Every structure is written in structure tokens, then in C-alpha cells.
mmCIF file of C-alpha atoms and ligand atoms in Angstrom:
data_model
loop_
_atom_site.group_PDB
_atom_site.id
_atom_site.type_symbol
_atom_site.label_atom_id
_atom_site.label_comp_id
_atom_site.label_asym_id
_atom_site.label_seq_id
_atom_site.Cartn_x
_atom_site.Cartn_y
_atom_site.Cartn_z
ATOM 1 C CA MET A 1 115.423 96.926 80.699
ATOM 2 C CA ALA A 2 116.444 93.285 81.333
ATOM 3 C CA LYS A 3 114.213 90.481 80.035
ATOM 4 C CA ALA A 4 112.143 88.764 82.713
ATOM 5 C CA SER A 5 113.548 85.350 83.608
ATOM 6 C CA GLY A 6 111.299 82.420 84.440
ATOM 7 C CA LEU A 7 114.338 80.864 86.136
ATOM 8 C CA GLY A 8 115.230 83.907 88.209
ATOM 9 C CA ARG A 9 115.691 84.042 91.966
ATOM 10 C CA LEU A 10 112.124 85.335 92.433
ATOM 11 C CA ALA A 11 110.387 83.110 89.901
ATOM 12 C CA GLY A 12 106.852 82.279 91.001
ATOM 13 C CA ARG A 13 106.704 85.095 93.576
ATOM 14 C CA ALA A 14 104.446 88.119 93.523
ATOM 15 C CA ALA A 15 105.480 91.478 94.970
ATOM 16 C CA ILE A 16 103.988 94.899 95.643
ATOM 17 C CA ILE A 17 106.311 97.903 95.854
ATOM 18 C CA THR A 18 105.097 101.253 97.210
ATOM 19 C CA GLY A 19 106.829 104.320 95.834
ATOM 20 C CA GLY A 20 107.613 102.003 92.945
ATOM 21 C CA ALA A 21 107.348 104.477 90.050
ATOM 22 C CA ARG A 22 110.566 106.414 90.618
ATOM 23 C CA GLY A 23 114.083 106.180 91.975
ATOM 24 C CA ILE A 24 114.994 103.229 94.196
ATOM 25 C CA GLY A 25 111.459 101.800 94.056
ATOM 26 C CA LYS A 26 111.517 101.758 90.268
ATOM 27 C CA ALA A 27 114.890 99.975 90.274
ATOM 28 C CA ILE A 28 113.444 97.399 92.692
ATOM 29 C CA CYS A 29 110.444 96.827 90.392
ATOM 30 C CA GLU A 30 112.768 96.314 87.424
ATOM 31 C CA ALA A 31 115.102 93.978 89.319
ATOM 32 C CA TYR A 32 112.233 91.907 90.737
ATOM 33 C CA ALA A 33 110.671 91.546 87.284
ATOM 34 C CA ALA A 34 114.016 90.537 85.781
ATOM 35 C CA GLU A 35 114.323 87.881 88.522
ATOM 36 C CA GLY A 36 110.950 86.418 87.539
ATOM 37 C CA ALA A 37 108.580 87.995 90.071
ATOM 38 C CA ALA A 38 105.146 89.345 89.244
ATOM 39 C CA VAL A 39 105.340 93.021 90.179
ATOM 40 C CA TRP A 40 102.683 95.514 91.300
ATOM 41 C CA VAL A 41 103.900 99.113 91.057
ATOM 42 C CA ALA A 42 102.027 101.246 93.636
ATOM 43 C CA ASP A 43 102.671 104.980 93.631
ATOM 44 C CA LEU A 44 101.155 108.391 94.203
ATOM 45 C CA HIS A 45 102.115 109.085 90.578
ATOM 46 C CA GLY A 46 99.577 106.608 89.201
ATOM 47 C CA GLY A 47 100.274 107.319 85.535
ATOM 48 C CA GLU A 48 103.983 106.646 85.971
ATOM 49 C CA ALA A 49 103.187 103.445 87.857
ATOM 50 C CA GLU A 50 100.966 102.276 84.997
ATOM 51 C CA ASP A 51 103.661 103.175 82.450
ATOM 52 C CA LEU A 52 106.300 101.226 84.350
ATOM 53 C CA ALA A 53 103.994 98.205 84.644
ATOM 54 C CA GLU A 54 103.439 98.362 80.883
ATOM 55 C CA ALA A 55 107.216 98.547 80.275
ATOM 56 C CA LEU A 56 107.739 95.534 82.570
ATOM 57 C CA ARG A 57 105.099 93.548 80.695
ATOM 58 C CA GLU A 58 107.004 94.296 77.482
ATOM 59 C CA THR A 59 110.031 92.510 78.986
ATOM 60 C CA GLY A 60 107.856 89.418 79.470
ATOM 61 C CA ALA A 61 107.103 90.004 83.142
ATOM 62 C CA GLU A 62 103.718 89.764 84.794
ATOM 63 C CA ALA A 63 103.044 93.275 86.084
ATOM 64 C CA GLY A 64 100.337 95.718 87.057
ATOM 65 C CA GLY A 65 100.119 98.940 88.941
ATOM 66 C CA GLY A 66 98.635 102.345 89.424
ATOM 67 C CA TYR A 67 97.679 105.000 91.933
ATOM 68 C CA CYS A 68 98.284 104.369 95.602
ATOM 69 C CA ASP A 69 98.499 106.833 98.479
ATOM 70 C CA VAL A 70 100.160 105.044 101.373
ATOM 71 C CA ARG A 71 98.705 107.612 103.799
ATOM 72 C CA SER A 72 95.249 106.124 103.238
ATOM 73 C CA PHE A 73 94.292 102.982 105.183
ATOM 74 C CA ASP A 74 91.421 102.207 102.787
ATOM 75 C CA ASN A 75 93.297 102.940 99.584
ATOM 76 C CA VAL A 76 96.252 100.722 100.558
ATOM 77 C CA ARG A 77 93.826 97.904 101.457
ATOM 78 C CA ASP A 78 92.167 98.181 98.046
ATOM 79 C CA VAL A 79 95.498 98.292 96.188
ATOM 80 C CA VAL A 80 96.962 95.335 98.080
ATOM 81 C CA ASP A 81 93.788 93.305 97.507
ATOM 82 C CA ALA A 82 93.832 94.208 93.791
ATOM 83 C CA ALA A 83 97.447 93.074 93.446
ATOM 84 C CA ALA A 84 96.755 89.789 95.250
ATOM 85 C CA GLU A 85 93.715 89.165 93.087
ATOM 86 C CA ALA A 86 95.570 89.980 89.851
ATOM 87 C CA PHE A 87 98.453 87.608 90.641
ATOM 88 C CA GLY A 88 96.506 85.006 92.627
ATOM 89 C CA HIS A 89 98.841 85.384 95.608
ATOM 90 C CA LEU A 90 101.222 87.825 97.276
ATOM 91 C CA ASP A 91 104.621 86.885 98.744
ATOM 92 C CA ILE A 92 106.691 90.070 98.966
ATOM 93 C CA LEU A 93 105.808 93.509 100.366
ATOM 94 C CA VAL A 94 108.196 96.397 99.827
ATOM 95 C CA GLY A 95 107.313 99.531 101.814
ATOM 96 C CA ASN A 96 109.469 102.077 100.049
ATOM 97 C CA ALA A 97 107.445 105.294 99.661
ATOM 98 C CA ALA A 98 108.769 108.378 101.409
ATOM 99 C CA THR A 99 107.960 112.042 101.234
ATOM 100 C CA LEU A 100 110.323 114.980 101.003
ATOM 101 C CA THR A 101 110.655 116.861 104.283
ATOM 102 C CA PRO A 102 112.074 120.402 104.419
ATOM 103 C CA ALA A 103 115.418 120.828 106.188
ATOM 104 C CA ALA A 104 114.592 122.425 109.546
ATOM 105 C CA THR A 105 115.150 122.006 113.241
ATOM 106 C CA ILE A 106 112.132 121.010 115.313
ATOM 107 C CA GLU A 107 111.828 124.668 116.352
ATOM 108 C CA ASP A 108 111.296 125.696 112.733
ATOM 109 C CA LEU A 109 109.572 122.626 111.284
ATOM 110 C CA GLU A 110 105.883 123.142 110.524
ATOM 111 C CA GLU A 111 103.549 120.733 112.288
ATOM 112 C CA SER A 112 102.113 119.777 108.882
ATOM 113 C CA ASP A 113 105.584 118.706 107.657
ATOM 114 C CA TRP A 114 106.110 116.563 110.769
ATOM 115 C CA THR A 115 102.688 114.952 110.324
ATOM 116 C CA GLN A 116 103.274 114.358 106.618
ATOM 117 C CA ALA A 117 106.663 112.684 107.254
ATOM 118 C CA LEU A 118 105.126 110.277 109.757
ATOM 119 C CA ALA A 119 102.026 109.645 107.620
ATOM 120 C CA VAL A 120 103.940 108.678 104.480
ATOM 121 C CA ASN A 121 107.220 107.200 105.735
ATOM 122 C CA LEU A 122 105.964 105.360 108.807
ATOM 123 C CA THR A 123 102.185 104.976 108.827
ATOM 124 C CA GLY A 124 102.365 104.127 105.116
ATOM 125 C CA ALA A 125 104.506 101.108 106.007
ATOM 126 C CA PHE A 126 102.022 100.157 108.740
ATOM 127 C CA HIS A 127 99.176 100.261 106.208
ATOM 128 C CA LEU A 128 101.076 98.060 103.757
ATOM 129 C CA CYS A 129 101.978 95.515 106.443
ATOM 130 C CA LYS A 130 98.506 95.572 107.997
ATOM 131 C CA HIS A 131 96.782 94.784 104.712
ATOM 132 C CA GLY A 132 99.526 92.633 103.198
ATOM 133 C CA LEU A 133 100.107 90.272 106.136
ATOM 134 C CA PRO A 134 96.850 88.287 105.722
ATOM 135 C CA HIS A 135 97.766 87.586 102.093
ATOM 136 C CA LEU A 136 101.277 86.439 103.015
ATOM 137 C CA LYS A 137 99.923 84.232 105.803
ATOM 138 C CA ARG A 138 97.338 82.708 103.473
ATOM 139 C CA ASN A 139 100.177 81.875 101.121
ATOM 140 C CA GLY A 140 102.299 80.170 103.783
ATOM 141 C CA GLY A 141 104.789 82.983 104.359
ATOM 142 C CA GLY A 142 106.812 85.612 102.595
ATOM 143 C CA SER A 143 109.228 88.489 102.938
ATOM 144 C CA ILE A 144 108.587 92.087 103.997
ATOM 145 C CA ILE A 145 111.159 94.751 103.216
ATOM 146 C CA LEU A 146 110.882 98.295 104.526
ATOM 147 C CA THR A 147 113.170 100.913 103.012
ATOM 148 C CA ALA A 148 114.750 102.722 105.948
ATOM 149 C CA SER A 149 118.004 104.692 105.616
ATOM 150 C CA GLN A 150 121.429 105.142 107.144
ATOM 151 C CA MET A 151 119.585 108.063 108.794
ATOM 152 C CA GLY A 152 117.732 105.484 110.847
ATOM 153 C CA ARG A 153 121.014 104.775 112.631
ATOM 154 C CA VAL A 154 122.679 108.183 112.822
ATOM 155 C CA GLY A 155 121.396 111.691 113.327
ATOM 156 C CA ASN A 156 121.488 114.328 110.611
ATOM 157 C CA ALA A 157 121.217 118.025 111.447
ATOM 158 C CA GLY A 158 117.968 119.522 110.215
ATOM 159 C CA SER A 159 116.358 116.127 109.515
ATOM 160 C CA ALA A 160 114.713 115.235 112.825
ATOM 161 C CA ALA A 161 111.397 114.150 111.302
ATOM 162 C CA TYR A 162 112.976 112.074 108.534
ATOM 163 C CA CYS A 163 115.516 110.418 110.885
ATOM 164 C CA THR A 164 112.744 109.654 113.383
ATOM 165 C CA THR A 165 110.667 107.847 110.768
ATOM 166 C CA LYS A 166 113.630 105.839 109.506
ATOM 167 C CA GLY A 167 114.742 104.762 112.994
ATOM 168 C CA ALA A 168 111.154 103.774 113.718
ATOM 169 C CA LEU A 169 110.976 101.616 110.575
ATOM 170 C CA ILE A 170 114.010 99.647 111.781
ATOM 171 C CA GLN A 171 112.242 99.022 115.101
ATOM 172 C CA LEU A 172 108.968 98.174 113.330
ATOM 173 C CA ALA A 173 110.739 95.550 111.233
ATOM 174 C CA LYS A 174 112.517 94.026 114.247
ATOM 175 C CA THR A 175 109.296 93.689 116.195
ATOM 176 C CA MET A 176 107.288 92.351 113.268
ATOM 177 C CA ALA A 177 110.090 89.847 112.666
ATOM 178 C CA LEU A 178 109.414 88.447 116.157
ATOM 179 C CA ASP A 179 105.643 88.555 115.802
ATOM 180 C CA HIS A 180 105.574 86.753 112.453
ATOM 181 C CA ALA A 181 108.503 84.326 112.505
ATOM 182 C CA ASP A 182 106.034 81.515 113.257
ATOM 183 C CA ASP A 183 104.091 82.534 110.144
ATOM 184 C CA ASN A 184 107.212 81.971 108.029
ATOM 185 C CA ILE A 185 107.300 85.696 107.299
ATOM 186 C CA ARG A 186 110.657 87.432 107.407
ATOM 187 C CA VAL A 187 110.792 91.196 107.994
ATOM 188 C CA ASN A 188 113.888 93.286 107.341
ATOM 189 C CA THR A 189 114.850 96.847 106.516
ATOM 190 C CA LEU A 190 117.035 97.991 103.646
ATOM 191 C CA SER A 191 119.017 101.102 104.498
ATOM 192 C CA PRO A 192 120.455 102.985 101.547
ATOM 193 C CA GLY A 193 123.015 105.727 101.940
ATOM 194 C CA GLY A 194 122.876 108.697 99.592
ATOM 195 C CA THR A 195 121.523 107.366 96.304
ATOM 196 C CA ALA A 196 121.345 109.109 92.944
ATOM 197 C CA THR A 197 117.610 109.827 92.624
ATOM 198 C CA GLU A 198 115.404 112.889 92.088
ATOM 199 C CA ARG A 199 115.074 113.165 95.858
ATOM 200 C CA LEU A 200 118.719 114.292 96.107
ATOM 201 C CA PHE A 201 118.916 115.987 92.707
ATOM 202 C CA GLY A 202 116.128 118.308 93.848
ATOM 203 C CA ARG A 203 117.848 119.086 97.134
ATOM 204 C CA TYR A 204 121.254 119.806 95.513
ATOM 205 C CA GLY A 205 119.951 121.364 92.304
ATOM 206 C CA SER A 206 121.347 118.750 89.882
ATOM 207 C CA PRO A 207 122.836 115.214 89.705
ATOM 208 C CA GLU A 208 126.333 116.761 89.684
ATOM 209 C CA GLY A 209 125.488 118.948 92.680
ATOM 210 C CA ALA A 210 124.254 115.896 94.612
ATOM 211 C CA GLU A 211 127.408 113.917 93.758
ATOM 212 C CA LYS A 212 129.666 116.768 94.886
ATOM 213 C CA GLY A 213 127.654 118.070 97.815
ATOM 214 C CA TRP A 214 126.596 114.744 99.346
ATOM 215 C CA GLY A 215 128.103 111.720 97.565
ATOM 216 C CA GLN A 216 131.784 112.676 97.483
ATOM 217 C CA THR A 217 131.895 114.555 100.775
ATOM 218 C CA MET A 218 129.907 112.220 103.032
ATOM 219 C CA HIS A 219 130.498 108.720 101.663
ATOM 220 C CA PRO A 220 133.930 107.095 102.151
ATOM 221 C CA LEU A 221 133.480 105.317 98.791
ATOM 222 C CA GLY A 222 133.473 108.803 97.281
ATOM 223 C CA ARG A 223 130.148 108.770 95.445
ATOM 224 C CA LEU A 224 126.413 108.316 95.706
ATOM 225 C CA GLY A 225 124.962 104.828 95.472
ATOM 226 C CA ARG A 226 123.005 103.847 92.384
ATOM 227 C CA PRO A 227 119.358 102.773 92.594
ATOM 228 C CA GLU A 228 120.370 99.454 90.973
ATOM 229 C CA GLU A 229 122.776 98.782 93.857
ATOM 230 C CA MET A 230 119.911 99.208 96.336
ATOM 231 C CA ALA A 231 117.706 96.953 94.216
ATOM 232 C CA LYS A 232 120.301 94.169 94.494
ATOM 233 C CA GLY A 233 119.882 94.336 98.250
ATOM 234 C CA ALA A 234 116.105 94.209 97.878
ATOM 235 C CA VAL A 235 116.384 91.112 95.656
ATOM 236 C CA PHE A 236 118.594 89.472 98.277
ATOM 237 C CA LEU A 237 116.100 90.236 101.066
ATOM 238 C CA ALA A 238 113.163 88.922 99.022
ATOM 239 C CA SER A 239 114.881 85.747 97.861
ATOM 240 C CA GLU A 240 115.884 82.468 99.488
ATOM 241 C CA GLU A 241 119.465 83.791 99.627
ATOM 242 C CA SER A 242 118.477 85.611 102.821
ATOM 243 C CA SER A 243 116.454 82.699 104.230
ATOM 244 C CA PHE A 244 118.030 82.951 107.724
ATOM 245 C CA MET A 245 117.750 86.739 107.938
ATOM 246 C CA THR A 246 114.935 88.446 109.797
ATOM 247 C CA GLY A 247 114.721 91.481 112.052
ATOM 248 C CA ALA A 248 117.888 92.809 110.448
ATOM 249 C CA ASP A 249 118.875 96.026 108.734
ATOM 250 C CA LEU A 250 120.801 95.678 105.478
ATOM 251 C CA LEU A 251 122.994 98.777 105.333
ATOM 252 C CA LEU A 252 124.167 99.814 101.849
ATOM 253 C CA ASP A 253 125.603 103.250 102.573
ATOM 254 C CA GLY A 254 129.050 103.429 101.003
ATOM 255 C CA GLY A 255 130.552 103.668 104.488
ATOM 256 C CA TYR A 256 128.584 106.791 105.480
ATOM 257 C CA SER A 257 127.843 105.587 108.998
ATOM 258 C CA ALA A 258 131.174 103.806 109.563
ATOM 259 C CA ARG A 259 132.843 107.010 110.753
HETATM 260 N N1 NAD B 301 117.857 108.659 97.647
HETATM 261 C C1 NAD B 301 118.494 108.594 98.805
HETATM 262 O O1 NAD B 301 119.556 109.191 98.976
HETATM 263 C C2 NAD B 301 117.945 107.746 99.923
HETATM 264 C C3 NAD B 301 118.791 107.475 101.022
HETATM 265 C C4 NAD B 301 118.321 106.693 102.062
HETATM 266 C C5 NAD B 301 117.023 106.192 102.036
HETATM 267 N N2 NAD B 301 116.232 106.481 100.960
HETATM 268 C C6 NAD B 301 114.876 105.930 100.982
HETATM 269 O O2 NAD B 301 114.661 105.155 99.827
HETATM 270 C C7 NAD B 301 113.279 105.219 99.473
HETATM 271 C C8 NAD B 301 113.155 105.652 98.035
HETATM 272 O O3 NAD B 301 113.837 106.882 97.897
HETATM 273 P P1 NAD B 301 114.069 107.585 96.472
HETATM 274 O O4 NAD B 301 115.320 108.339 96.578
HETATM 275 O O5 NAD B 301 113.865 106.606 95.378
HETATM 276 O O6 NAD B 301 112.873 108.638 96.534
HETATM 277 P P2 NAD B 301 112.065 109.369 95.382
HETATM 278 O O7 NAD B 301 111.575 110.631 96.017
HETATM 279 O O8 NAD B 301 112.877 109.441 94.129
HETATM 280 O O9 NAD B 301 110.840 108.358 95.129
HETATM 281 C C9 NAD B 301 109.877 108.176 96.116
HETATM 282 C C10 NAD B 301 108.641 107.584 95.484
HETATM 283 O O10 NAD B 301 107.636 107.515 96.500
HETATM 284 C C11 NAD B 301 106.407 107.993 95.947
HETATM 285 N N3 NAD B 301 105.538 108.514 96.991
HETATM 286 C C12 NAD B 301 105.675 109.651 97.710
HETATM 287 N N4 NAD B 301 104.641 109.808 98.546
HETATM 288 C C13 NAD B 301 103.816 108.753 98.345
HETATM 289 C C14 NAD B 301 102.575 108.351 98.898
HETATM 290 N N5 NAD B 301 101.950 109.105 99.813
HETATM 291 N N6 NAD B 301 102.026 107.200 98.473
HETATM 292 C C15 NAD B 301 102.629 106.435 97.534
HETATM 293 N N7 NAD B 301 103.804 106.768 96.956
HETATM 294 C C16 NAD B 301 104.381 107.916 97.362
HETATM 295 C C17 NAD B 301 106.839 109.080 94.962
HETATM 296 O O11 NAD B 301 105.812 109.358 94.019
HETATM 297 C C18 NAD B 301 108.073 108.450 94.341
HETATM 298 O O12 NAD B 301 107.762 107.644 93.230
HETATM 299 C C19 NAD B 301 112.632 106.194 100.458
HETATM 300 O O13 NAD B 301 112.057 105.460 101.511
HETATM 301 C C20 NAD B 301 113.797 107.000 100.965
HETATM 302 O O14 NAD B 301 113.582 107.541 102.250
HETATM 303 C C21 NAD B 301 116.660 107.239 99.909
#
């Protein structure tokens, strides 16, 4: 893991990342810490979140973290408040948690799977924004990043619930960008294409299966993205480098949706 830099692009900032213990969220936590941010890892897998925070502290970063269930209004409030109190301020919110949804048409999808997809992927982002905004405003502004997907722009057979949540996140970010521009708060989405994480390894049986079955076949660049490549986008959106960007969707999909 890279050493935390006091001169990095996020030096002096404090961030909370939901779904931060694994996959893309974990890469974002590591990249933010390396760029000098204080990082709060919030995840349903609380033990893994604590372990990652400990590993980040060993690189010299300021970090904390633990259990968070983004489906819970009260729990997210408590976690956001704890992060702000630990760091003294909060500048960056990354709503990244998402659940796995079975592949099914609407005819076959269980109501509970539909409800779960909306509760985690979409309402979870609402909870983070709802409770995080007052902290950002108090601090004179900040940056909100919601992890959407290329599936927020295109349809995907058998993924109606997932695609619906991701399209909605893009609209949520656009509207919040308008509502909070005067507060000096920028709101954008980051839309990965297929990325090499457990989410896809589980669906295709192995990392190799995911590369062959999804990366090579569906992405003009001929492979899956790497979590670190998505984290670079998240650093850009959190930093001054994107100072004139709000209400936008940063698409990092290896050309998936260019067809
Ligand atoms: N991997 C891809 O191919 C891909 C493509 C496009 C978009 N995305 C998006 O990127 C984001 C991260 O994806 P990933 O591949 O790293 O996923 P992942 O499944 O590897 O990690 C998701 C993380 O979210 C956490 N989480 C799940 N439910 C939660 C809850 N209720 N509360 C708090 N945390 C919870 C999990 O514990 C896990 O750490 C997601 O929003 C996903 O939709 C991923």
C-alpha cells in the first residue's frame, strides 16, 4: 500500500466511503489515503472495514472505520457523525455500496430482491447525502461522488433493478448538483464498466471467467477495468482538478457503452 502523502491532492480533506471494505470502494480508500485524505471506511463487513482502517493508519494516514448498513437512516447518521467528529470535519462523501441482485426479468424477480436493490444502491446514497450534507455545508463546501455504472446509461438484459438504481443515481447527482452549487458542493457520479472485483468473480465463477465472459467480450479495450483505475477517477472527482465539474457522470467503461 502506498505511503500517505501530506502533500497529496487531497491533503487536509476528510472523506467517508460506503462499501469501502472491498473492491472499488477499498481501492478508493487506499487512493484517498495515499493522496493525504483522512479516510473513514464504512461497510456492512465491519471487521474488514476496521482492518482496512488499521492498514491505512500503518501507511501514515489518518483513518477510521467500521460497521455501516446504508439501508438504515439512523445507522448512517450515526456513522457519518462519528466520522466528522473523529476528523473534525468532513469534505468528501463517496456513496459506493451496492448489493448483488440476481439476474432475472421483472416477471421472475422476487419483490424482496427489487426492494433490496433500491434500499442499498439508491436509498443508501440518499441516507449518506442526507446526513453528510450538513457537515459539508458547515465546512464551506465539498465533493459528493456516487458510484453509478455504465448500466445507468444502457440497458442490460436481466438487470432491470440494478440498471434502474444506477440510472437513478445519475439523476440524483444531477439534481443535487443544482440544489447545492450555491453551497460550494459539487455532486458527480463515477460510472465504472466491468471491473475486476468479487462482484464479477462470483457471477462468472472466477477472475479468469469474469475476464473471458465479460471483460474481453463486452469491452472494446478487451479486458475488465481494475479497481485502481476507478479510484483514479474518484480522486479526480474529489480533488480541485475537477473544480468546474458538477452534475456530470465520469464514465470509465473501457468503451462498453460506445457501441
Ligand atoms: N465491479 C463492477 O464490474 C462494477 C461495474 C459498474 C459499477 N460498479 C459499482 O461499483 C461499486 C462497487 O462495486 P464492487 O465491484 O467493488 O462491489 P463489491 O460487491 O466488491 O463491494 C461492494 C461493497 O459494498 C458493501 N455493501 C453491500 N451492502 C452494503 C450495505 N447495505 N451497507 C454498507 N455496505 C454494503 C459490501 O460489503 C462490499 O464491501 C458498486 O456501486 C457497483 O454497483 C461495479
